[in-house]
XYZ file of C-alpha atoms in Angstrom:
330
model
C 178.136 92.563 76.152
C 175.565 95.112 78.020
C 173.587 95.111 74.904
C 173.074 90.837 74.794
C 172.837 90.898 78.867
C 169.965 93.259 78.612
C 168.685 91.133 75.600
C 168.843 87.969 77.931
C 167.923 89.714 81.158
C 164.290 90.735 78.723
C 164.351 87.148 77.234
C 164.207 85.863 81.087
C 161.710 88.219 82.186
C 159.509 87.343 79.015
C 159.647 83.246 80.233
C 159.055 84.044 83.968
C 155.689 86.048 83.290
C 154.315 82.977 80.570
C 155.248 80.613 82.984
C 153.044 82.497 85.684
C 150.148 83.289 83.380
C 149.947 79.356 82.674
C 150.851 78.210 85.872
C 148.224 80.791 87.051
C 145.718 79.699 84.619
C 146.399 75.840 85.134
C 145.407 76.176 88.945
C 142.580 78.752 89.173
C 141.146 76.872 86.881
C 140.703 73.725 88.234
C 137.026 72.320 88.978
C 137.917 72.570 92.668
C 136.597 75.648 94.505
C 139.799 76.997 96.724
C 137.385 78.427 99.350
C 135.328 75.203 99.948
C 139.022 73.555 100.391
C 139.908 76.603 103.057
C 136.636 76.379 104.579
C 135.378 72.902 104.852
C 132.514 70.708 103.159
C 130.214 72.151 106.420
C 130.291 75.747 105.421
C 127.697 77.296 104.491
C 127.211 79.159 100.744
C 127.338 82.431 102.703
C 130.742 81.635 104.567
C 131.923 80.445 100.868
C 131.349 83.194 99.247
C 132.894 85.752 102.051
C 136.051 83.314 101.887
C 136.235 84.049 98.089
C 135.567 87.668 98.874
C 138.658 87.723 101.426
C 140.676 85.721 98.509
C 139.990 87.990 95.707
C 138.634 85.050 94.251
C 135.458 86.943 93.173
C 137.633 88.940 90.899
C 137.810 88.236 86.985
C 140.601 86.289 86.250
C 142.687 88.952 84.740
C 142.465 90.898 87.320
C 143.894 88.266 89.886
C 146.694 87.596 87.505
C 147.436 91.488 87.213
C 147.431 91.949 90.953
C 149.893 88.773 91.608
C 152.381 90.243 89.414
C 152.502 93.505 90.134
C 152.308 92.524 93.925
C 155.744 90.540 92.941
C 157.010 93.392 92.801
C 155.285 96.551 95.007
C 153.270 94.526 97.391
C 149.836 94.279 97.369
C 146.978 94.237 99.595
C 144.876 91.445 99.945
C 141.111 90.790 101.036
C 138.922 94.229 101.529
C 137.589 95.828 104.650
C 138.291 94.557 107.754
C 140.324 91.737 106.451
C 142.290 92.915 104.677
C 145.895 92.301 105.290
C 148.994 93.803 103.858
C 151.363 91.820 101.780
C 155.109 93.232 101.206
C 157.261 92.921 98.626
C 157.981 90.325 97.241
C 154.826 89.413 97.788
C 153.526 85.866 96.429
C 150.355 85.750 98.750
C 149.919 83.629 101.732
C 149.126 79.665 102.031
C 145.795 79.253 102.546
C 146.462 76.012 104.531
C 148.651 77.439 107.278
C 148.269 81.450 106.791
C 151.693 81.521 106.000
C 153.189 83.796 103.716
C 154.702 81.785 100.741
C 157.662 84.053 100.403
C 158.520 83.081 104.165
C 157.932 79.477 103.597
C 160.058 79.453 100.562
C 163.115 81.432 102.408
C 163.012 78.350 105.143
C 162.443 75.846 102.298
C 165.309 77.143 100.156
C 168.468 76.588 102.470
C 167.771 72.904 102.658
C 167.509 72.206 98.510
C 170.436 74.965 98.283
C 172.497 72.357 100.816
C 171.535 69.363 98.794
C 171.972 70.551 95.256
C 175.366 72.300 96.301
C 176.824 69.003 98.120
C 175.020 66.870 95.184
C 176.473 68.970 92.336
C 179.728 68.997 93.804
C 180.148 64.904 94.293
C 178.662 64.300 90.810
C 180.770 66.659 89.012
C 184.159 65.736 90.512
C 183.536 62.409 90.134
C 181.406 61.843 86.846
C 184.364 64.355 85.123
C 187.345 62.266 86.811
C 186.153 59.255 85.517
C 185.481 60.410 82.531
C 188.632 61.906 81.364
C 190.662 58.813 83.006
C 188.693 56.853 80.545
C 189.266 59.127 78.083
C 193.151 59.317 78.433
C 193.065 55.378 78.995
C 191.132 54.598 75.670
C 190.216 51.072 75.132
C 192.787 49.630 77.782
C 191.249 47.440 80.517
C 190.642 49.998 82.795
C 188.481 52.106 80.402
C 186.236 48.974 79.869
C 185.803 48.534 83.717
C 184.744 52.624 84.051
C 182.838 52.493 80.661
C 180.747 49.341 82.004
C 180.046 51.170 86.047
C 179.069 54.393 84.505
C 176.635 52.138 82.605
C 175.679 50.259 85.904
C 175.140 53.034 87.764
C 172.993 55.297 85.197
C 170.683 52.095 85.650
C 169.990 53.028 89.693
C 167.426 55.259 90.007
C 167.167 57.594 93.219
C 164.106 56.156 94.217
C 165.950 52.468 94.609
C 169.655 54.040 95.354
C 167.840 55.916 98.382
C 165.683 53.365 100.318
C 168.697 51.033 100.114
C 171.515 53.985 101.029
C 168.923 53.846 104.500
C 168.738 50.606 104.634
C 171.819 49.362 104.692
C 173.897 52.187 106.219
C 171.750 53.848 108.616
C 169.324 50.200 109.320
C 171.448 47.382 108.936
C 175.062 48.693 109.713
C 173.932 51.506 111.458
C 177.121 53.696 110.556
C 175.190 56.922 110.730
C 172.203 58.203 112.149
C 168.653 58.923 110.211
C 169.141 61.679 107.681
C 168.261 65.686 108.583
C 168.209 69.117 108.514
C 171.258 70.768 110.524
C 171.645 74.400 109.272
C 175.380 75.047 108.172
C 175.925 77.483 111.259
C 175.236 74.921 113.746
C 178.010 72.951 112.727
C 179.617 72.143 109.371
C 180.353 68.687 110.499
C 177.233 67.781 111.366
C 175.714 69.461 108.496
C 177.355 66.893 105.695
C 176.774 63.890 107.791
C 173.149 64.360 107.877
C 173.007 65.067 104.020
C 175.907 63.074 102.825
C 173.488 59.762 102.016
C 171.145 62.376 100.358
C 174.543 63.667 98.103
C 175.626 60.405 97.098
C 172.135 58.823 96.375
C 171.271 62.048 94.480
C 174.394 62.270 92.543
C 175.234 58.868 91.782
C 172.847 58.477 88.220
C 174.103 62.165 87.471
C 177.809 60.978 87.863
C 177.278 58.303 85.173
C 175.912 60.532 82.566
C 178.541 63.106 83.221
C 181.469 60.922 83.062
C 179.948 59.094 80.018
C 179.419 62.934 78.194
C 182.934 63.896 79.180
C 184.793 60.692 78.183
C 182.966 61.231 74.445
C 183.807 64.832 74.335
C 187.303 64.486 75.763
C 188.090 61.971 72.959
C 186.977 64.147 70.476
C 188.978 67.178 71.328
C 192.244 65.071 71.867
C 192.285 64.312 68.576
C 191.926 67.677 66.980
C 194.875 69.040 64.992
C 195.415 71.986 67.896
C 196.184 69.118 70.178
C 198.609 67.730 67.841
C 200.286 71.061 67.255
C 200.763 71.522 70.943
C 201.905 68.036 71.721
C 204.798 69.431 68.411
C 205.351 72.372 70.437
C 207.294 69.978 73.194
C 204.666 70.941 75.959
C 204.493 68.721 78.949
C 201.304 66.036 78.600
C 199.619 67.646 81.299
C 199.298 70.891 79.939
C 198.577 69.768 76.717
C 195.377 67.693 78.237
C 194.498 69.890 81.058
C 194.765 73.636 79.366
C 194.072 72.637 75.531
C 192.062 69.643 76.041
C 189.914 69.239 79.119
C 188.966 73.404 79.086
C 187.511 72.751 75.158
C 185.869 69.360 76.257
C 184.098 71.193 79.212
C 181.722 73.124 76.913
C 179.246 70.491 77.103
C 179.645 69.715 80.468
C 179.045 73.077 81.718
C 176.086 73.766 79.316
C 174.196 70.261 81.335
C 175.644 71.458 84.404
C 174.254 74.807 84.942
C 171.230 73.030 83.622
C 170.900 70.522 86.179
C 172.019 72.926 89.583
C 168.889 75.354 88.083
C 166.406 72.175 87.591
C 167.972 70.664 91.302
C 167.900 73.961 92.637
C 163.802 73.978 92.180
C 163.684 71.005 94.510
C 164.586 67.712 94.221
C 161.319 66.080 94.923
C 162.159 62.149 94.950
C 165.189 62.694 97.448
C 164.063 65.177 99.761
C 161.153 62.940 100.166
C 162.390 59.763 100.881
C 165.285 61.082 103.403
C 162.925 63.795 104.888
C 163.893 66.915 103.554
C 162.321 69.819 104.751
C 163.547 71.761 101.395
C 161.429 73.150 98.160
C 160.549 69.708 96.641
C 158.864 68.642 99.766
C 157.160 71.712 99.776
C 155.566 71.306 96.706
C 154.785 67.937 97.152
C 152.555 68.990 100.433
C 151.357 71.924 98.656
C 149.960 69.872 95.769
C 148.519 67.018 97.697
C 146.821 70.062 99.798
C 145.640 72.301 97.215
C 147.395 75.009 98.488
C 147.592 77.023 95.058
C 149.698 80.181 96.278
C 152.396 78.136 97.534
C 152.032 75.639 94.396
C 152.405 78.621 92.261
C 155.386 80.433 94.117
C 157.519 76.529 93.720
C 156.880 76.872 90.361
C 158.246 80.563 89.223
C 161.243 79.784 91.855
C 162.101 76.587 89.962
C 161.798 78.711 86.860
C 163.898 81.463 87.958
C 166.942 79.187 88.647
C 166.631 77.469 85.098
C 166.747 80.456 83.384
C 169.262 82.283 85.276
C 171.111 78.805 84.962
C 170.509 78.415 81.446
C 172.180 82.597 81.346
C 174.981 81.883 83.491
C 175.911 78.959 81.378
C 176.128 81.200 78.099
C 178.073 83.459 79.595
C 180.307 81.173 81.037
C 181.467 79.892 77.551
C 183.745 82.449 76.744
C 185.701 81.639 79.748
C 185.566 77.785 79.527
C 186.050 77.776 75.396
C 188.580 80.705 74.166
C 187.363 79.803 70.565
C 183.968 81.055 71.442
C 185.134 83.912 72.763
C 187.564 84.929 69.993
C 184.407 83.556 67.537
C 182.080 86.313 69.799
């Protein structure tokens, strides 16, 4: 086991620095001059150039990349002479809209998604695996055609049409709550989930439709392998028979799309945060885009990377615990 963690831990390390070199090359490439975009159209070539001086943009390529990384993870200093500034570790350089540094930005960014995807992750997973497993256990009665044909409904609502309405009628029309927010947790739980709860639902409802329509299929199939059939001989009670030896074997899917989708969400989820006004990492990078504000562009992008890949580990090691037969197979 310390042997394929350290294998994995490598593999992730290995994806993180190609995702930076192209990430890095994608944006430092661009036609646009960052220094003309700090400075203004008015500047003069002088002030230009003594921007890109202060930048490092003057610097071959390589030797910006080389710098970034290793400052990831010692610090670095950036600009030369009298401006130059100290960044610690980690450091992942400083906006060059609001002098910000992106690290700082990203820590109050990060609370916000880490609220939204928790909350989201929560509602769609309770309630896309609940329905799905009714279904499953209720197989071609009435009430599995009524959930089969909502989970198809609702997988046909996109956020960007399940939002605008959630506001509209809810917060608009029967004014039940108030406009969507921020409240930090410590302030007050309750008031916490009522600002985010329209954000949960509209966020989760698409993801609940998919899930209960994966774990209906793969709770079908595992009910009907012999080991069900030999337990269900055995004399066990029905609910241990589909809650131990059924629902734990159908939840190897589940948790492999899961962890997939908390890592992705965890990034930023760009469409919600938006439209209820989300201070969180999607928002960020929307505003960092539309400004050309490469540093903090490029520090979005290796955090959204991060929690795929750790995701995407977590998840395989997580198998052994969900499946026993992969663990015995391991």
């Amino acid at each position: 086991m310390i042997i394929y963690l350290a294998r994995r831990l490598a593999a992730v390390a290995g994806v993180l620095l190609v995702i930076c070199a192209v990430t890095f090359a994608i944006f430092y490439l661009l036609p646009t001059d960052p220094a003309v975009t700090a400075c203004g159209k008015s500047c003069s070539p002088e002030r230009i150039a003594e921007i890109r001086n202060q930048m490092g943009l003057d610097r071959p390529l390589p030797t910006q990349f080389f710098d970034y990384v290793t400052g990831i993870f010692a610090g670095r200093t950036l600009g030369t002479g009298q401006y130059a500034v100290e960044c610690g570790f980690p450091c992942l350089g400083y906006s060059w809209q609001s002098g910000q540094p992106v690290w700082d930005l990203l820590l109050e960014s990060l609370p916000v998604t880490f609220s939204l995807a928790v909350g989201a992750a929560t509602l769609w997973m309770i309630g896309g695996l609940s329905v799905g497993v009714v279904s499953a256990l209720r197989k071609d009665t009435l009430l599995d055609r009524t959930l089969v044909v909502s989970t198809v409904a609702a997988a046909a609502l996109p956020i960007y049409f399940v939002g605008p309405m959630l506001l509209y009628v809810v917060v608009q029309g029967l004014q039940l709550m108030p406009y969507p927010g921020y409240t930090p947790f410590g302030e007050g739980p309750l008031t916490w989930a009522q600002n985010l709860v329209l954000a949960w639902i509209a966020l989760a409802i698409l993801s609940a439709a998919m899930y209960a329509r994966q774990s209906r299929s793969s709770m079908i199939e595992t009910m009907g392998e012999p080991y069900i059939r030999t337990a269900r001989s055995k004399g066990l009670h029905e609910r241990t028979v589909v809650v131990k030896h059924g629902l734990r074997a159908a939840l190897t899917p589940i948790v492999t799309i899961f962890g997939m989708d908390l890592g992705g969400l965890m990034g930023g989820a760009i469409i919600t945060e938006s439209i209820f006004g989300l201070p969180g990492i999607g928002k960020l990078t929307v505003n960092s885009i539309t400004a050309q504000d490469h540093p903090v562009v490029l520090g979005t992008t290796l955090l959204a990377a991060f929690f795929i890949v750790i995701a995407n580990l977590v998840v395989d090691l997580l198998y052994g615990v969900v499946d026993p037969r992969v663990r015995h197979a391991a």
